[in-house]
XYZ file of C-alpha atoms in Angstrom:
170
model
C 152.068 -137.549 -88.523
C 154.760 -135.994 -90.957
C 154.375 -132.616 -92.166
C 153.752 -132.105 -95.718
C 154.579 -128.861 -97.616
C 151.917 -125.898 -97.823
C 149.256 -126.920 -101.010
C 150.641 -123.687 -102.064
C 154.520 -124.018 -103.083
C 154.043 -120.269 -103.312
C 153.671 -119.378 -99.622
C 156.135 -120.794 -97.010
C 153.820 -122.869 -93.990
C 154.221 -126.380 -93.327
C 151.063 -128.615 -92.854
C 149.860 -131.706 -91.729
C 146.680 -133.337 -93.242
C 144.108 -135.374 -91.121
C 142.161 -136.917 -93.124
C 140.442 -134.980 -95.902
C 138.868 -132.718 -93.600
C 141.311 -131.236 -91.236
C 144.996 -130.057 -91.419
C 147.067 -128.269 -89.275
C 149.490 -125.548 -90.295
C 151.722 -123.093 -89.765
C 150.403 -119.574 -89.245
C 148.327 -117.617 -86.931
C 144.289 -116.001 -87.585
C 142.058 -113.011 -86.398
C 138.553 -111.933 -87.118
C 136.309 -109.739 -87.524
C 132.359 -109.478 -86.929
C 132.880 -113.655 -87.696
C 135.404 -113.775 -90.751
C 138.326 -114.662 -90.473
C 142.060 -114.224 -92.081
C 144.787 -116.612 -92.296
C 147.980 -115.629 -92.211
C 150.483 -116.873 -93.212
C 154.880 -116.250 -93.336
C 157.467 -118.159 -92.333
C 158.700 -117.857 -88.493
C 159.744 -114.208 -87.328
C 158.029 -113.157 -90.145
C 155.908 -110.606 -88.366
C 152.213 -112.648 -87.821
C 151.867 -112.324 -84.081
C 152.652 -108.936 -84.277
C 150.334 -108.450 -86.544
C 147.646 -109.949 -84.751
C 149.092 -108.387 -81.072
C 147.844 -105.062 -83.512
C 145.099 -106.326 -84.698
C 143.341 -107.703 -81.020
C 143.988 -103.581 -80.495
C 141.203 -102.495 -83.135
C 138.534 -104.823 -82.071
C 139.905 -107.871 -83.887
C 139.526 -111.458 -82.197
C 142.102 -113.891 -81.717
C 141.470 -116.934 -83.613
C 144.751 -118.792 -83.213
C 148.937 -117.726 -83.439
C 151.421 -120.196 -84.166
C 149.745 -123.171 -85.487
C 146.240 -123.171 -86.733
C 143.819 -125.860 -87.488
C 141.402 -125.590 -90.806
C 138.144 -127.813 -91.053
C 136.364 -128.156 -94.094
C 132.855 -128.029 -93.549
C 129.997 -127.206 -96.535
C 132.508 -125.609 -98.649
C 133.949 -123.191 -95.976
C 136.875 -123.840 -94.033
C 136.632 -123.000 -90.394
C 139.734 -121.934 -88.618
C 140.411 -122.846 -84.715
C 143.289 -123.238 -82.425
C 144.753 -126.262 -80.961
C 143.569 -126.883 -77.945
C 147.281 -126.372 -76.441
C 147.600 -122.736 -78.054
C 143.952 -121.760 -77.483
C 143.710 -118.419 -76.030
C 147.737 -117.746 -76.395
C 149.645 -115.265 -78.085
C 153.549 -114.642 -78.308
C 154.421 -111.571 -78.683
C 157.813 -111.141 -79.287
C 160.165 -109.225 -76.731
C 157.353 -109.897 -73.879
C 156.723 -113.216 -73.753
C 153.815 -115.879 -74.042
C 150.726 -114.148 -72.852
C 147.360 -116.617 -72.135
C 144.169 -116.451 -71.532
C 143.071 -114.216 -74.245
C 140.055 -114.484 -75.258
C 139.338 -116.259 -78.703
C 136.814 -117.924 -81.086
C 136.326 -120.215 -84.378
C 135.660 -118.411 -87.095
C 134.612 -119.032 -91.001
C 138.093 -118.319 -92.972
C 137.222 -115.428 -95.913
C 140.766 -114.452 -96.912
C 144.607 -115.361 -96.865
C 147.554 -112.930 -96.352
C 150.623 -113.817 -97.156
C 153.219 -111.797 -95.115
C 155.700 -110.481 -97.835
C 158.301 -107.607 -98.107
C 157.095 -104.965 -99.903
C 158.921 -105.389 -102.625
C 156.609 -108.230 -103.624
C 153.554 -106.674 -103.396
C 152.235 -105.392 -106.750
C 150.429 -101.996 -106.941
C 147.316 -103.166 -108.288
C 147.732 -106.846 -107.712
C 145.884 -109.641 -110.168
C 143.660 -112.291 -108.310
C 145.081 -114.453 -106.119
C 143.870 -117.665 -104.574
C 144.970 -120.314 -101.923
C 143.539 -123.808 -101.315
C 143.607 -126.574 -98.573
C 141.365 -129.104 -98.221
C 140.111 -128.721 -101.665
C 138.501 -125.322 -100.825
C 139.974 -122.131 -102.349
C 140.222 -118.477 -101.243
C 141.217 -115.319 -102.172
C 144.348 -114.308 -101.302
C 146.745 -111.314 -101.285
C 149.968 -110.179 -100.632
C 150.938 -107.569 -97.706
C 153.427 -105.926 -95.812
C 152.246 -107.160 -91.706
C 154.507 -104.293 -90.354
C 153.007 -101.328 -92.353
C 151.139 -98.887 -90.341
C 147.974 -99.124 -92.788
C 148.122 -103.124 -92.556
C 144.878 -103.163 -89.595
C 143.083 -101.113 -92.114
C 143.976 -102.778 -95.487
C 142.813 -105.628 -94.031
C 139.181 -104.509 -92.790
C 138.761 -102.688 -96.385
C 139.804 -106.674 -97.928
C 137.182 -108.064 -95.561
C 134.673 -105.559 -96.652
C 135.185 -105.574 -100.508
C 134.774 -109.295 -100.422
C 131.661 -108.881 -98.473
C 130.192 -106.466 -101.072
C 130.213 -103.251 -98.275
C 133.215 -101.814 -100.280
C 133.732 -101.437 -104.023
C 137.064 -102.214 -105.856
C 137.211 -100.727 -109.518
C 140.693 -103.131 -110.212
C 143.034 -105.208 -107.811
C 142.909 -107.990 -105.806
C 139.263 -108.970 -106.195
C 138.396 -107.892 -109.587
C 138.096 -110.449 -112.360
């Protein structure tokens, strides 16, 4: 099956659609206690190292490289393919395997961006495949606070953190 462009112009992944429940795309995915982040840059744009930094705080590896979304109930569910499952590049080492990993419910999108285009107090942002939209935001993967950022997103979006303005304010 041909691959499609992203259903976000904005954010450089390729897909491919199976049906109206399933697509395959570019990017890799970690989680935490269960939920899940997508992200997503275009290659050598810094997501496996992100997630080789990530699987160091307690993070679990969902999938690197290519990752397959399911629509289910209005969630989308993120998994590996079963060729990638447990895998991880990590650049300058090599491919390592046997990792361990999970499915996990998909709660945010982070699209892997110089800092340059990340705005101090960003507005609402949202991605969608599979007719199912997140929220989304912008980050630099190689900045030391990244891990952390991330957990604080997770949290403010599960109502254990507060945000005053930014990404998730309306």
């Amino acid at each position: 099956m041909p691959f499609r462009a992203s259903p976000n112009p904005a954010i450089n992944c390729r897909a491919v659609t199976f049906g109206a429940a399933r697509m395959l795309l570019h990017g890799s995915c970690a989680a935490l206690e269960g939920e899940a982040i997508l992200f997503l840059a275009p290659p050598g744009g810094g997501k496996s190292d992100l997630l080789l930094r990530l699987l160091g705080r307690g993070w679990v590896l969902v999938a690197d490289d290519q990752v397959m979304l399911e629509a289910d109930q209005g969630l989308l569910r993120a998994s590996p393919p079963a060729a990638l499952a447990g895998r991880l590049e990590v650049f300058g080492l090599g491919l390592l395997a046997g990792l361990a990993w999970r499915a996990a419910t998909l709660r945010l999108v982070a699209r892997l961006v110089p800092p340059a285009e990340i705005p101090r107090l960003p507005e609402p942002e949202t991605w969608s495949a599979l007719g199912i939209g997140l929220p989304a935001l912008r980050l630099h993967g190689a900045a030391p606070s990244a891990p952390d950022l991330l957990r604080r997103a997770l949290d403010a979006l599960a109502g254990r953190a507060s945000l005053t303005a930014g990404a998730f304010t309306a």
